[in-house]
């Protein structure tokens, strides 16, 4: 197995069967090499992003998501521009230099409204980066957001198999549209983030290998990997959650495939294991995203059941994660943490 790990490091060119062997690997050496690679590129620095979950309205009906349009139990909310700027002000005081504006595909937030919000953040905090995560938008819309000052865009492809995509989404959604949006983001100069959940219904090792090959082709700045966790008000309520060991192996493989990648240790990892966030970093991750959202709305933004630390204040999130990282010899840093080739 170690020879295969070295082959990935030196060539970034494995056969499908070799990728699958690594996915099922239980050799600690895989994580050790990924962690060593992370340290070689980034030292012990872990980048901190401030997550602002500013709307839980969504026009989409994805079968796995607690915010899906058909879920009538959700208490919907939207932040005003002033509320978003208040989160940024508090986050800036706490040391955050990247703000991640995340929400469902909410038609209320038109290009005009989003451009105004982005420009206001850039004016008030010119030393900060802005990441947008609002699902698929048209090329024209993305151009406007980029010109307004958005630096990064996160859009998980969720799978690179059209058949599997149809198992996770309603018929009005398709993989080509999702992938076209990612390529549009690349063409506009965004630092692009893609990714997928591990353990979604119908997912196979071959699907994951397809995702590796798509990521290799897209060459993104960021990849978000987290375990699937079911939500009780979705069609997948009775499905099993994603496997921790497989998720960590995927993080490690991605670090070795693309050493300078920005790889979050996701909230979902921390949800399925008390030390999940630390384990993610030790498998090669180098980004954490504490929540800057209001404690009053955190419980209403539930993509999956049993979201942890609901109601915590931003300083509590930051301090907890800083302690977690310090315990494994890492330092959460005040930095934009831009992607670099």
Coordinates of C-alpha atoms in Angstrom, one line a residue:
X1 CA 0.0 0.0 0.0
X2 CA 2.9 2.4 0.7
X3 CA 4.1 2.0 -2.8
X4 CA 0.7 3.0 -4.1
X5 CA 0.7 6.1 -1.8
X6 CA 4.1 7.1 -3.2
X7 CA 2.9 6.6 -6.7
X8 CA 0.0 9.0 -6.1
X9 CA 2.4 11.5 -4.6
X10 CA 4.9 11.4 -7.4
X11 CA 2.7 11.0 -10.5
X12 CA -0.9 11.9 -9.5
X13 CA -1.9 9.3 -12.0
X14 CA -3.5 6.2 -10.7
X15 CA -5.7 3.5 -12.3
X16 CA -9.3 3.2 -11.1
X17 CA -8.5 0.0 -9.2
X18 CA -5.7 1.7 -7.5
X19 CA -7.9 4.6 -6.3
X20 CA -10.4 2.1 -5.0
X21 CA -7.6 0.3 -3.1
X22 CA -6.6 3.6 -1.4
X23 CA -10.2 4.4 -0.6
X24 CA -10.4 1.2 1.4
X25 CA -7.0 1.5 2.9
X26 CA -6.6 1.1 6.7
X27 CA -2.9 1.9 6.7
X28 CA -2.2 5.0 8.9
X29 CA 0.6 5.9 6.5
X30 CA -1.9 7.4 4.1
X31 CA -3.0 10.0 6.7
X32 CA 0.6 10.5 7.8
X33 CA 1.8 11.3 4.3
X34 CA -1.2 13.7 3.8
X35 CA -0.6 15.5 7.1
X36 CA 3.2 15.8 6.2
X37 CA 2.3 17.2 2.8
X38 CA -0.1 19.7 4.4
X39 CA 2.7 20.8 6.9
X40 CA 5.2 21.1 4.1
X41 CA 3.0 23.6 2.2
X42 CA 1.2 25.4 5.0
X43 CA 3.2 24.7 8.2
X44 CA 1.0 24.3 11.2
X45 CA -1.4 27.0 10.0
X46 CA -5.1 26.3 9.7
X47 CA -7.2 29.0 7.9
X48 CA -10.3 30.2 9.6
X49 CA -13.4 31.3 7.6
X50 CA -16.4 33.0 9.1
X51 CA -19.6 31.3 8.0
X52 CA -22.7 33.5 7.7
X53 CA -25.9 31.4 7.0
X54 CA -28.0 34.3 5.9
X55 CA -31.0 32.6 4.3
X56 CA -32.6 29.2 4.7
X57 CA -35.1 29.7 1.9
X58 CA -34.5 27.4 -1.1
X59 CA -36.3 26.8 -4.4
X60 CA -34.6 23.4 -4.8
X61 CA -35.9 20.1 -3.6
X62 CA -32.7 18.0 -3.2
X63 CA -33.6 14.7 -1.6
X64 CA -30.9 14.9 1.0
X65 CA -31.2 18.5 2.3
X66 CA -33.2 19.6 5.3
X67 CA -33.7 23.0 3.7
X68 CA -35.5 21.5 0.6
X69 CA -38.5 23.5 -0.6
X70 CA -40.9 20.7 0.3
X71 CA -39.9 20.6 3.9
X72 CA -42.8 22.6 5.5
X73 CA -41.4 22.2 9.0
X74 CA -38.5 24.6 8.5
X75 CA -38.9 28.0 10.2
X76 CA -37.7 30.1 7.2
X77 CA -35.7 33.3 7.7
X78 CA -33.6 35.9 5.7
X79 CA -31.0 38.3 7.0
X80 CA -31.2 41.9 6.0
X81 CA -28.2 43.6 4.6
X82 CA -27.7 45.3 8.0
X83 CA -27.8 41.9 9.7
X84 CA -25.1 40.5 7.4
X85 CA -22.9 43.5 7.9
X86 CA -23.3 43.1 11.6
X87 CA -22.0 39.6 11.4
X88 CA -19.1 40.8 9.4
X89 CA -18.3 43.6 11.9
X90 CA -18.3 41.1 14.8
X91 CA -16.3 38.6 12.8
X92 CA -13.7 41.2 11.9
X93 CA -13.2 42.0 15.5
X94 CA -12.7 38.3 16.3
X95 CA -10.0 38.1 13.6
X96 CA -11.8 36.6 10.6
X97 CA -10.6 37.8 7.2
X98 CA -12.8 35.6 5.0
X99 CA -16.6 35.8 5.2
X100 CA -18.6 32.9 3.6
X101 CA -22.1 34.0 2.6
X102 CA -24.0 30.8 2.5
X103 CA -27.7 30.0 1.9
X104 CA -30.2 28.1 -0.1
X105 CA -31.1 29.1 -3.7
X106 CA -33.3 32.0 -2.5
X107 CA -34.8 34.0 -5.4
X108 CA -35.3 37.0 -3.1
X109 CA -31.6 37.7 -3.3
X110 CA -31.4 39.1 -6.8
X111 CA -28.2 40.2 -8.5
X112 CA -28.9 43.8 -7.5
X113 CA -29.3 43.0 -3.8
X114 CA -26.2 40.7 -3.7
X115 CA -24.0 43.2 -5.5
X116 CA -25.0 45.8 -3.0
X117 CA -24.2 43.5 -0.1
X118 CA -20.8 42.4 -1.6
X119 CA -19.8 46.0 -2.4
X120 CA -20.7 47.1 1.2
X121 CA -18.6 44.3 2.7
X122 CA -15.7 45.2 0.5
X123 CA -15.9 48.9 1.3
X124 CA -16.1 48.2 5.0
X125 CA -13.5 45.4 5.1
X126 CA -11.1 45.8 2.2
X127 CA -8.7 43.4 3.8
X128 CA -11.2 40.5 3.7
X129 CA -12.1 37.9 1.1
X130 CA -15.7 37.1 0.3
X131 CA -16.9 33.6 -0.5
X132 CA -20.3 33.0 -1.9
X133 CA -22.2 29.7 -1.6
X134 CA -25.7 30.1 -3.1
X135 CA -26.1 27.2 -5.6
X136 CA -26.3 27.5 -9.3
X137 CA -26.5 31.0 -10.9
X138 CA -26.3 32.1 -14.5
X139 CA -23.1 33.2 -16.2
X140 CA -24.4 36.8 -16.3
X141 CA -25.2 36.7 -12.6
X142 CA -21.8 35.3 -11.6
X143 CA -20.1 38.0 -13.7
X144 CA -21.9 40.7 -11.7
X145 CA -20.9 39.1 -8.4
X146 CA -17.3 38.8 -9.5
X147 CA -17.1 42.4 -10.6
X148 CA -18.7 43.5 -7.3
X149 CA -15.8 41.9 -5.4
X150 CA -16.7 38.3 -4.7
X151 CA -13.4 36.3 -4.5
X152 CA -14.5 32.7 -4.1
X153 CA -17.5 30.5 -4.9
X154 CA -18.4 27.2 -3.3
X155 CA -20.6 24.8 -5.3
X156 CA -20.5 21.1 -4.6
X157 CA -21.0 18.9 -7.7
X158 CA -22.2 16.2 -5.2
X159 CA -21.4 13.4 -7.7
X160 CA -19.8 13.2 -11.2
X161 CA -22.2 10.4 -12.4
X162 CA -25.4 11.7 -14.1
X163 CA -27.2 8.6 -13.0
X164 CA -26.3 9.0 -9.4
X165 CA -27.1 12.7 -9.6
X166 CA -30.6 11.8 -10.6
X167 CA -30.9 9.6 -7.5
X168 CA -30.1 12.6 -5.3
X169 CA -32.1 15.3 -7.0
X170 CA -35.5 15.9 -8.6
X171 CA -35.9 15.7 -12.4
X172 CA -35.6 19.5 -13.0
X173 CA -32.0 19.4 -11.8
X174 CA -29.1 17.8 -13.8
X175 CA -25.4 17.3 -13.5
X176 CA -24.5 19.1 -16.7
X177 CA -26.0 22.3 -15.4
X178 CA -24.1 22.0 -12.1
X179 CA -20.8 21.2 -13.9
X180 CA -21.3 24.0 -16.4
X181 CA -21.7 26.5 -13.5
X182 CA -18.4 25.3 -12.0
X183 CA -16.6 25.8 -15.4
X184 CA -18.2 29.3 -15.7
X185 CA -16.9 30.2 -12.2
X186 CA -13.4 29.1 -13.3
X187 CA -13.6 31.2 -16.5
X188 CA -14.5 34.3 -14.4
X189 CA -11.5 34.0 -12.2
X190 CA -13.2 32.9 -9.0
X191 CA -11.3 30.7 -6.6
X192 CA -13.6 27.8 -7.1
X193 CA -14.7 25.2 -4.6
X194 CA -16.4 21.9 -5.5
X195 CA -17.0 18.7 -3.5
X196 CA -19.3 16.0 -2.5
X197 CA -20.9 14.1 0.5
X198 CA -19.6 10.7 1.4
X199 CA -22.1 7.9 1.8
X200 CA -25.1 9.4 -0.1
X201 CA -27.7 6.7 -1.1
X202 CA -26.5 4.9 -4.2
X203 CA -22.9 6.1 -4.0
X204 CA -20.2 3.5 -5.0
X205 CA -16.5 3.6 -5.0
X206 CA -16.6 4.0 -8.7
X207 CA -18.6 7.2 -8.2
X208 CA -16.0 8.5 -5.9
X209 CA -13.2 7.7 -8.4
X210 CA -15.3 9.6 -11.0
X211 CA -15.3 12.6 -8.6
X212 CA -11.5 12.4 -8.3
X213 CA -11.1 12.5 -12.0
X214 CA -13.5 15.4 -12.3
X215 CA -11.7 17.3 -9.6
X216 CA -8.4 16.6 -11.4
X217 CA -9.8 18.1 -14.6
X218 CA -11.5 21.1 -13.0
X219 CA -8.4 21.9 -10.9
X220 CA -10.3 23.8 -8.2
X221 CA -8.9 25.9 -5.3
X222 CA -11.1 24.2 -2.7
X223 CA -12.8 20.9 -2.2
X224 CA -15.4 20.3 0.5
X225 CA -15.7 16.7 1.7
X226 CA -18.1 15.6 4.5
X227 CA -20.0 12.6 5.5
X228 CA -23.7 12.3 4.5
X229 CA -26.0 12.8 7.5
X230 CA -29.7 12.2 7.0
X231 CA -32.4 14.7 7.9
X232 CA -35.7 13.4 9.3
X233 CA -37.8 15.5 7.0
X234 CA -36.3 14.3 3.7
X235 CA -36.8 11.2 1.5
X236 CA -33.5 9.9 2.8
X237 CA -34.6 10.1 6.5
X238 CA -34.0 6.4 7.0
X239 CA -30.7 6.1 5.3
X240 CA -27.4 5.4 7.0
X241 CA -24.9 8.2 7.5
X242 CA -21.6 8.3 5.8
X243 CA -18.5 6.4 6.9
X244 CA -15.9 8.3 8.9
X245 CA -12.9 6.3 7.8
X246 CA -13.8 6.5 4.1
X247 CA -14.4 10.3 4.4
X248 CA -10.9 10.7 6.0
X249 CA -9.3 8.6 3.3
X250 CA -10.8 10.8 0.7
X251 CA -9.5 14.0 2.4
X252 CA -6.0 12.4 2.5
X253 CA -6.1 11.3 -1.1
X254 CA -7.1 14.8 -2.3
X255 CA -4.3 16.3 -0.3
X256 CA -1.8 14.0 -2.0
X257 CA -3.4 14.6 -5.4
X258 CA -3.2 18.4 -5.1
X259 CA -0.9 19.4 -2.3
X260 CA -1.8 23.2 -2.3
X261 CA -5.6 22.5 -2.1
X262 CA -7.7 24.3 0.4
X263 CA -9.5 21.5 2.2
X264 CA -12.0 22.2 5.0
X265 CA -12.4 19.9 8.0
X266 CA -16.1 20.1 7.9
X267 CA -18.8 20.6 10.6
X268 CA -20.3 17.3 9.5
X269 CA -17.1 15.5 10.5
X270 CA -17.4 17.0 14.0
X271 CA -21.0 15.9 14.1
X272 CA -20.3 12.2 13.5
X273 CA -17.3 11.9 15.9
X274 CA -16.3 14.1 18.9
X275 CA -12.8 14.4 17.4
X276 CA -13.9 14.5 13.8
X277 CA -12.7 18.0 13.1
X278 CA -9.2 17.2 14.5
X279 CA -9.1 13.9 12.6
X280 CA -9.9 15.8 9.4
X281 CA -6.9 18.0 9.9
X282 CA -4.6 15.1 10.7
X283 CA -5.8 13.5 7.4
X284 CA -4.7 16.6 5.5
X285 CA -7.4 19.3 5.9
X286 CA -6.3 22.9 6.5
X287 CA -9.5 25.0 6.7
X288 CA -12.1 25.4 9.5
X289 CA -15.3 27.4 9.4
X290 CA -16.7 28.7 12.7
X291 CA -20.2 30.1 12.5
X292 CA -20.8 33.9 12.6
X293 CA -24.5 33.6 12.2
X294 CA -26.9 34.8 15.0
X295 CA -27.5 32.1 17.7
X296 CA -31.2 32.7 17.1
X297 CA -31.1 31.4 13.5
X298 CA -28.5 28.6 13.8
X299 CA -31.1 26.0 14.7
X300 CA -33.1 27.0 11.7
X301 CA -30.3 26.2 9.2
X302 CA -30.3 22.5 9.4
X303 CA -29.0 20.7 6.4
X304 CA -29.0 17.5 8.4
X305 CA -30.2 16.4 11.8
X306 CA -28.4 17.0 15.1
X307 CA -26.3 19.9 14.0
X308 CA -23.8 20.5 16.8
X309 CA -23.3 23.6 19.0
X310 CA -26.5 25.3 18.0
X311 CA -26.9 28.6 19.8
X312 CA -23.3 29.2 20.4
X313 CA -22.0 32.8 20.0
X314 CA -19.3 33.4 17.3
X315 CA -16.6 33.9 19.9
X316 CA -17.5 30.5 21.4
X317 CA -17.2 28.8 18.0
X318 CA -13.9 30.4 17.4
X319 CA -12.4 29.7 20.7
X320 CA -13.5 26.0 20.7
X321 CA -12.0 25.4 17.3
X322 CA -8.8 27.2 18.2
X323 CA -8.4 24.9 21.2
X324 CA -9.2 21.8 19.1
X325 CA -6.5 22.8 16.7
X326 CA -3.9 23.7 19.4
X327 CA -4.4 20.3 20.9
X328 CA -3.1 18.7 17.7
X329 CA -0.2 21.1 17.3
X330 CA -1.9 23.5 14.8
X331 CA -2.6 27.2 14.9
X332 CA -5.7 29.0 13.6
X333 CA -4.4 32.0 11.8
X334 CA -5.8 35.5 11.0
X335 CA -5.4 35.5 7.3
X336 CA -7.5 35.6 4.0
X337 CA -5.9 32.3 3.3
X338 CA -6.0 32.7 -0.5
X339 CA -5.3 29.8 -2.8
X340 CA -1.8 29.8 -4.3
X341 CA -0.5 27.7 -7.2

